[in-house]
Short mmCIF file of N, CA and C in Angstrom, two decimals:
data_model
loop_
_atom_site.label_atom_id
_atom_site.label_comp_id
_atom_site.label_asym_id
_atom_site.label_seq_id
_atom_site.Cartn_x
_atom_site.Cartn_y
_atom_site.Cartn_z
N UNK Y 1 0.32 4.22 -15.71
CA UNK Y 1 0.87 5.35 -14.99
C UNK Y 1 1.40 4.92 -13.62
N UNK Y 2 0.39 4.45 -12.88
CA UNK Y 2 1.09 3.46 -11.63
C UNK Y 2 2.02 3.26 -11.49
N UNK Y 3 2.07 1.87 -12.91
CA UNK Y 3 3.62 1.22 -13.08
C UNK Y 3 4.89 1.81 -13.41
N UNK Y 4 4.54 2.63 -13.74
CA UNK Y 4 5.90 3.80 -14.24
C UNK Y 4 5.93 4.23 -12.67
N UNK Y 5 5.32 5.12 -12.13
CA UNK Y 5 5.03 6.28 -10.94
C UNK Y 5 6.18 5.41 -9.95
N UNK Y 6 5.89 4.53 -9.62
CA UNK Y 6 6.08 3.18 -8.47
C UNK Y 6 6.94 2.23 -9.11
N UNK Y 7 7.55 2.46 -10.28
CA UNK Y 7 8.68 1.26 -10.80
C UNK Y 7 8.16 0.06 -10.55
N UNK Y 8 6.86 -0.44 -10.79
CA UNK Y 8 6.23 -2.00 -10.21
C UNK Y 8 6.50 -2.74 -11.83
N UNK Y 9 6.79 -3.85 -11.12
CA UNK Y 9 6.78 -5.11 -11.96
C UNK Y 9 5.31 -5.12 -13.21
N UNK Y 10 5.79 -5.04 -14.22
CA UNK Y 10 4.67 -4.89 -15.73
C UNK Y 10 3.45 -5.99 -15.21
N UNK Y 11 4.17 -6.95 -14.66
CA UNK Y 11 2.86 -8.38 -14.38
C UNK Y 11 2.08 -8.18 -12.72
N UNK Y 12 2.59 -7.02 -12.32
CA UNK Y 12 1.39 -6.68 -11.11
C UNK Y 12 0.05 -6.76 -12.07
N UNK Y 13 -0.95 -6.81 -10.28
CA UNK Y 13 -2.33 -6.68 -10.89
C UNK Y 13 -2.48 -5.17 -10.23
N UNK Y 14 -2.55 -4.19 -11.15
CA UNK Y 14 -2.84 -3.07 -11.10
C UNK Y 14 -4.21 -2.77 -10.21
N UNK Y 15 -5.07 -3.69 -9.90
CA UNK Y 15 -6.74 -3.37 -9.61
C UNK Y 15 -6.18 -3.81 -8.03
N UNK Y 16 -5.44 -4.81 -8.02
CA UNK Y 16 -5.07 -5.57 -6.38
C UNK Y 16 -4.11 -3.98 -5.89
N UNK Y 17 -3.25 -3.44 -6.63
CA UNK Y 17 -2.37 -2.41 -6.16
C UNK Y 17 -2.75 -1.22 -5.39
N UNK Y 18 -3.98 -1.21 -6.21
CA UNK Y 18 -5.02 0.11 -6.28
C UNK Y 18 -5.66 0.08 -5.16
N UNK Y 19 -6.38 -1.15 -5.13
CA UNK Y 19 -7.24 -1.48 -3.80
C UNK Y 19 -6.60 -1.40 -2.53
N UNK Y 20 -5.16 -1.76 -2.56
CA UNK Y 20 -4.35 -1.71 -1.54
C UNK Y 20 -4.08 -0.10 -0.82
N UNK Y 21 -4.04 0.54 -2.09
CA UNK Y 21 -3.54 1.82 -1.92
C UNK Y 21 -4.52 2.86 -0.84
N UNK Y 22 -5.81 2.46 -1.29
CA UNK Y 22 -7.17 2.83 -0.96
C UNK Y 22 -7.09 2.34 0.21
N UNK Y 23 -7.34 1.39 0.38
CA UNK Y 23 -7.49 1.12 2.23
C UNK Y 23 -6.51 1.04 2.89
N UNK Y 24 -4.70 1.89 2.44
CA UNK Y 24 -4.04 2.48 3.09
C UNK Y 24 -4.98 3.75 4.31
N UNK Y 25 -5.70 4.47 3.68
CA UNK Y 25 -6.17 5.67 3.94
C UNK Y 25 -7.16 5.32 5.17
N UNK Y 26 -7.59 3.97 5.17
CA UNK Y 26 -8.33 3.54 6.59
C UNK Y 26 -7.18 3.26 7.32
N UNK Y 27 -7.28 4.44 8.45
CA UNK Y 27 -6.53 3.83 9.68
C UNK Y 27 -6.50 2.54 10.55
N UNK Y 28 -7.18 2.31 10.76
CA UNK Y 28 -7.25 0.42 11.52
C UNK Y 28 -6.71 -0.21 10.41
N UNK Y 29 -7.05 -0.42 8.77
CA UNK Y 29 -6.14 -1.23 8.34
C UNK Y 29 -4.99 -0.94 8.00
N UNK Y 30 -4.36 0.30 7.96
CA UNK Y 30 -3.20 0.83 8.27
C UNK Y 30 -2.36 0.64 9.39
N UNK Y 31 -2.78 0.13 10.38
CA UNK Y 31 -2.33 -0.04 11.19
C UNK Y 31 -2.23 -1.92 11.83
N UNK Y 32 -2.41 -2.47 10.57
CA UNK Y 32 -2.68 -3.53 11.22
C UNK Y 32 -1.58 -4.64 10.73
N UNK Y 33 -0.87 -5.40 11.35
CA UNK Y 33 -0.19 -6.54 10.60
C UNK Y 33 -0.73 -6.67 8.86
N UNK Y 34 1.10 -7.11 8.28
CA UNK Y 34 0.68 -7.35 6.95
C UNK Y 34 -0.64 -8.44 6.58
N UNK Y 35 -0.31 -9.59 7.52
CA UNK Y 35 -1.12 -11.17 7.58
C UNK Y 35 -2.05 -10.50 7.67
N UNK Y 36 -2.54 -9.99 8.61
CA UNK Y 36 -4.19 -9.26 8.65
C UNK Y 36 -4.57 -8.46 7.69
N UNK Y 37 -3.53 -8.02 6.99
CA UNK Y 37 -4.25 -6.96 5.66
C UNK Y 37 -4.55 -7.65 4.90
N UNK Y 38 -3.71 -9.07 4.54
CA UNK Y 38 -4.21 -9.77 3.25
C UNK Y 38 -5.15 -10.49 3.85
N UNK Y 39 -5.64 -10.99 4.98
CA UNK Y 39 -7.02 -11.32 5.46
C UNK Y 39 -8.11 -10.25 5.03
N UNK Y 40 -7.70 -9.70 5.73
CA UNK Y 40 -9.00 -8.03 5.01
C UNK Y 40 -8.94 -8.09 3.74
N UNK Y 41 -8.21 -8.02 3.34
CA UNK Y 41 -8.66 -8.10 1.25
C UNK Y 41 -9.28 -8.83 0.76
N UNK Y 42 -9.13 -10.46 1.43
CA UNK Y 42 -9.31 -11.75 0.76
C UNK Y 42 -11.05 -11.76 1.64
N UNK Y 43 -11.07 -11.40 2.68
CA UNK Y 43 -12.33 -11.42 3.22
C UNK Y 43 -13.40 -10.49 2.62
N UNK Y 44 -12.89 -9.49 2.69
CA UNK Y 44 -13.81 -7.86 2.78
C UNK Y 44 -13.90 -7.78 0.73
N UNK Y 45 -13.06 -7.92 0.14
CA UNK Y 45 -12.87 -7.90 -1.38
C UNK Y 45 -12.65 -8.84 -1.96
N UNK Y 46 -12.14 -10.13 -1.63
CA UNK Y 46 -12.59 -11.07 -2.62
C UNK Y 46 -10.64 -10.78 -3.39
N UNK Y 47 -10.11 -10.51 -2.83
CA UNK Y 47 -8.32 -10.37 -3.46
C UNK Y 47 -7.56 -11.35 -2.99
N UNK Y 48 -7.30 -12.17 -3.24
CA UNK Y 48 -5.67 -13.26 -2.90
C UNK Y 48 -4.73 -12.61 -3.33
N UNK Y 49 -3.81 -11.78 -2.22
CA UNK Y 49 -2.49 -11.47 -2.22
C UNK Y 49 -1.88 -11.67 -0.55
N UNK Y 50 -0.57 -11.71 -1.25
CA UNK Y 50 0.26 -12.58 -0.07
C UNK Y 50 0.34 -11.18 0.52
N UNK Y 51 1.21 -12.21 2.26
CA UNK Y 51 2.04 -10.75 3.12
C UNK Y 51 3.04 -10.23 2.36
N UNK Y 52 3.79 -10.71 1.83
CA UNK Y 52 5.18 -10.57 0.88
C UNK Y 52 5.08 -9.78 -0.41
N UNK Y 53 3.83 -9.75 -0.80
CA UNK Y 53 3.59 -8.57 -1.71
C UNK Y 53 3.20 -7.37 -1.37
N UNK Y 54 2.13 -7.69 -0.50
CA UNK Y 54 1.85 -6.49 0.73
C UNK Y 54 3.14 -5.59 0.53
N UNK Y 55 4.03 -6.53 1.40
CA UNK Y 55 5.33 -6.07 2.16
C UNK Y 55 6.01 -5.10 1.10
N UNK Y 56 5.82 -5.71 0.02
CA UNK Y 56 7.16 -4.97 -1.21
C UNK Y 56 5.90 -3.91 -1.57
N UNK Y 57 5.04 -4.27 -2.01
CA UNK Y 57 4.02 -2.53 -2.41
C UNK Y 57 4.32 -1.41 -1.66
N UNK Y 58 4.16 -2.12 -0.14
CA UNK Y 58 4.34 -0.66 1.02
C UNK Y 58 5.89 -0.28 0.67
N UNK Y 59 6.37 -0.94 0.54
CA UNK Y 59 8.13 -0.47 0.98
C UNK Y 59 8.28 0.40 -0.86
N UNK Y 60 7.51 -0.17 -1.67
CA UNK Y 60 7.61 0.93 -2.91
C UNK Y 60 6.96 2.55 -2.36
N UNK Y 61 5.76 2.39 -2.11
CA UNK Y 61 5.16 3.68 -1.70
C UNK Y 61 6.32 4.14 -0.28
N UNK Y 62 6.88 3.72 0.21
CA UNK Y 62 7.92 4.44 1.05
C UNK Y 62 8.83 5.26 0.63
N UNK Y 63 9.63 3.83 -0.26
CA UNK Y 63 10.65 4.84 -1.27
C UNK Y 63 10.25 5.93 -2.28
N UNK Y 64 9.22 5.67 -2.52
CA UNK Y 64 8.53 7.07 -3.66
C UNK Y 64 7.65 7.80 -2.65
N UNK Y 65 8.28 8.03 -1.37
CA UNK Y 65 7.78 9.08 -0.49
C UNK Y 65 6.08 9.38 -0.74
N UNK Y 66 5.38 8.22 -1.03
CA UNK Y 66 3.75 8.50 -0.84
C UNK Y 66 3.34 8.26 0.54
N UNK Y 67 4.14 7.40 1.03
CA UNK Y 67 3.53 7.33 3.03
C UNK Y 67 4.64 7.14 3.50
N UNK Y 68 4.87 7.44 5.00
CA UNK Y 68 6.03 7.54 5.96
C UNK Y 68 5.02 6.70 7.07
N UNK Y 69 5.73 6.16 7.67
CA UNK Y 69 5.50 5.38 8.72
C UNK Y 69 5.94 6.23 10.20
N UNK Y 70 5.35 5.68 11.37
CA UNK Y 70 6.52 5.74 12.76
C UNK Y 70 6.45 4.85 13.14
N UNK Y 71 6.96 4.46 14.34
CA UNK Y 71 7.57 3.55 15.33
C UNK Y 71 6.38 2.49 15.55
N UNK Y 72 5.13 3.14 15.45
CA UNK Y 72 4.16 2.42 15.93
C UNK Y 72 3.28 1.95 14.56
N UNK Y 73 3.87 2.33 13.60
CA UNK Y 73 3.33 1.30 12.06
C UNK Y 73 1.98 1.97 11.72
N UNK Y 74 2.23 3.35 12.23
CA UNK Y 74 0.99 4.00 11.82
C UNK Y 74 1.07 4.56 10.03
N UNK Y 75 0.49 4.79 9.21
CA UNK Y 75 0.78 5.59 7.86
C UNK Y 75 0.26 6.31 8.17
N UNK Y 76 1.32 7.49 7.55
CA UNK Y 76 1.00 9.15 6.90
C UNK Y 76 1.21 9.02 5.55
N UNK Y 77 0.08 9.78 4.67
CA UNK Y 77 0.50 10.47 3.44
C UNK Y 77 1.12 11.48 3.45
N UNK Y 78 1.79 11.74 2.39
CA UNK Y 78 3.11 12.71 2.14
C UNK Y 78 2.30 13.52 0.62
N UNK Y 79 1.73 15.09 0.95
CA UNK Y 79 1.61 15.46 -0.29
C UNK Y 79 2.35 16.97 -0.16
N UNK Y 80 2.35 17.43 -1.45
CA UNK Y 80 3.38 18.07 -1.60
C UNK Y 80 2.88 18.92 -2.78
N UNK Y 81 3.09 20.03 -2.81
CA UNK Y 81 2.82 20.95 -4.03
C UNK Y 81 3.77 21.14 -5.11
N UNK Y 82 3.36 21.09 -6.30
CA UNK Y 82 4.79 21.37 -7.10
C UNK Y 82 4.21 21.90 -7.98
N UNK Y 83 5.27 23.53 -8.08
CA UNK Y 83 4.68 24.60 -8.76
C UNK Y 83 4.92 23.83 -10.58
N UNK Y 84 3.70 24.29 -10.70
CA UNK Y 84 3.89 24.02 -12.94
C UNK Y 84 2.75 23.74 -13.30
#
């Protein structure tokens, strides 16, 4: 469902995507350099993923309007009701 939702590549690791997604929702690591997020993963969880994947996950959840950014690289979630 993910992979459809988010148009991601069939050979993502769906569990690394997920995890990412999740500690979007912590502000400090939301707010922190890509390099430092994949430090936090690889430290705190035990995940090897690059800045460069980082980079392209976030910029998917941008374009599929799940978080908006500002100036200062903070994330917002974007939810939305849809009648049905």
């Amino acid at each position: 469902l993910l992979i459809r939702e988010f148009d991601l590549d069939i050979q993502i690791d769906i569990g690394k995507f997920a995890t990412f997604v999740y500690l979007l929702m912590d502000e400090e690591f939301s707010s922190m350099p890509f390099g430092e997020r994949a430090n936090v993963m690889k430290q705190d969880y035990n995940i090897e993923v690059s800045e460069i994947t980082l980079k392209r996950w976030y910029k998917k959840l941008v374009d599929n309007n799940v978080v908006e950014t500002d100036r200062l690289r903070k994330t917002y979630w974007v939810s939305m009701y849809v009648d049905g």
